Amino acid sequence: WFGAAKSASKDKRRRGVVLDILRALNADLFVLQEIAGPTSDGRRPGALDGIAEELTAMGAGEYVVDYTNAGGEQRVAMMWDREWLRAKDTVAELFPKGKYQTGNEKDPFAGRTPLYGYFTARVPDNQSGGPGSSDKFEFQVLGVHLKAMGDGAPQRRKSAEVLADWMTKEAPKID
């Protein structure tokens, strides 16, 4: 778990590695799991907030981060480069914690709600390689962190059913 209280000593060593990997990947969007988010009282930022600031300071992009509220120190996070991507709507959790139950009354998402984003991407300009002025496309992203281990199979199955139902009936349609 990155940024969790129990991994603080490991994170000091891993922080530079994580920063180097994300910078080398140079992706416009990262969807990550098992990330500690900001505390509800604002005393501690999310584990990726400083990484996004450092990437921006290095000139690697203009990164921002959003986290699920649920999941404790195992949250789902999206980090995107605003030079290339714009959120068309607020990045948000799809289902409130506990909205769905499995047959044994467990949360199919194990308390880690999916994170949904709807973005517009700018296409690179052929001349400069930078963001184009008018060529764009829209896309949707869904970050999930499903229950692992053998005993999590009923929860994974139920979460897949819930996600499939949402994608076919409720997800915004893009032309």
mmCIF file of N, CA and C in Angstrom, residues 84 123-133 135:
data_model
loop_
_atom_site.group_PDB
_atom_site.id
_atom_site.type_symbol
_atom_site.label_atom_id
_atom_site.label_comp_id
_atom_site.label_asym_id
_atom_site.label_seq_id
_atom_site.Cartn_x
_atom_site.Cartn_y
_atom_site.Cartn_z
ATOM 1 N N TRP A 84 -2.863 17.549 -21.424
ATOM 2 C CA TRP A 84 -3.409 16.700 -22.475
ATOM 3 C C TRP A 84 -4.850 16.272 -22.222
ATOM 4 N N VAL A 123 -5.280 15.928 -29.082
ATOM 5 C CA VAL A 123 -4.409 15.168 -29.976
ATOM 6 C C VAL A 123 -3.163 16.003 -30.263
ATOM 7 N N PRO A 124 -1.981 15.368 -30.283
ATOM 8 C CA PRO A 124 -0.758 16.132 -30.544
ATOM 9 C C PRO A 124 -0.785 16.826 -31.906
ATOM 10 N N ASP A 125 -0.254 18.027 -31.937
ATOM 11 C CA ASP A 125 -0.085 18.782 -33.166
ATOM 12 C C ASP A 125 1.041 18.108 -33.955
ATOM 13 N N ASN A 126 0.833 17.847 -35.227
ATOM 14 C CA ASN A 126 1.845 17.170 -36.039
ATOM 15 C C ASN A 126 3.124 17.982 -36.191
ATOM 16 N N GLN A 127 3.016 19.278 -36.120
ATOM 17 C CA GLN A 127 4.196 20.128 -36.314
ATOM 18 C C GLN A 127 5.056 20.209 -35.052
ATOM 19 N N SER A 128 4.423 20.495 -33.912
ATOM 20 C CA SER A 128 5.187 20.755 -32.692
ATOM 21 C C SER A 128 5.279 19.561 -31.747
ATOM 22 N N GLY A 129 4.389 18.607 -31.910
ATOM 23 C CA GLY A 129 4.344 17.492 -30.974
ATOM 24 C C GLY A 129 3.611 17.844 -29.691
ATOM 25 N N GLY A 130 3.241 19.114 -29.533
ATOM 26 C CA GLY A 130 2.500 19.562 -28.359
ATOM 27 C C GLY A 130 1.009 19.361 -28.549
ATOM 28 N N PRO A 131 0.228 19.712 -27.521
ATOM 29 C CA PRO A 131 -1.221 19.557 -27.637
ATOM 30 C C PRO A 131 -1.779 20.325 -28.825
ATOM 31 N N GLY A 132 -2.597 19.661 -29.639
ATOM 32 C CA GLY A 132 -3.221 20.298 -30.793
ATOM 33 C C GLY A 132 -4.280 21.302 -30.372
ATOM 34 N N SER A 133 -4.607 22.194 -31.266
ATOM 35 C CA SER A 133 -5.550 23.247 -30.914
ATOM 36 C C SER A 133 -7.000 22.813 -31.038
ATOM 37 N N ASP A 135 -8.084 19.260 -32.493
ATOM 38 C CA ASP A 135 -8.361 17.828 -32.561
ATOM 39 C C ASP A 135 -8.462 17.251 -31.159
#
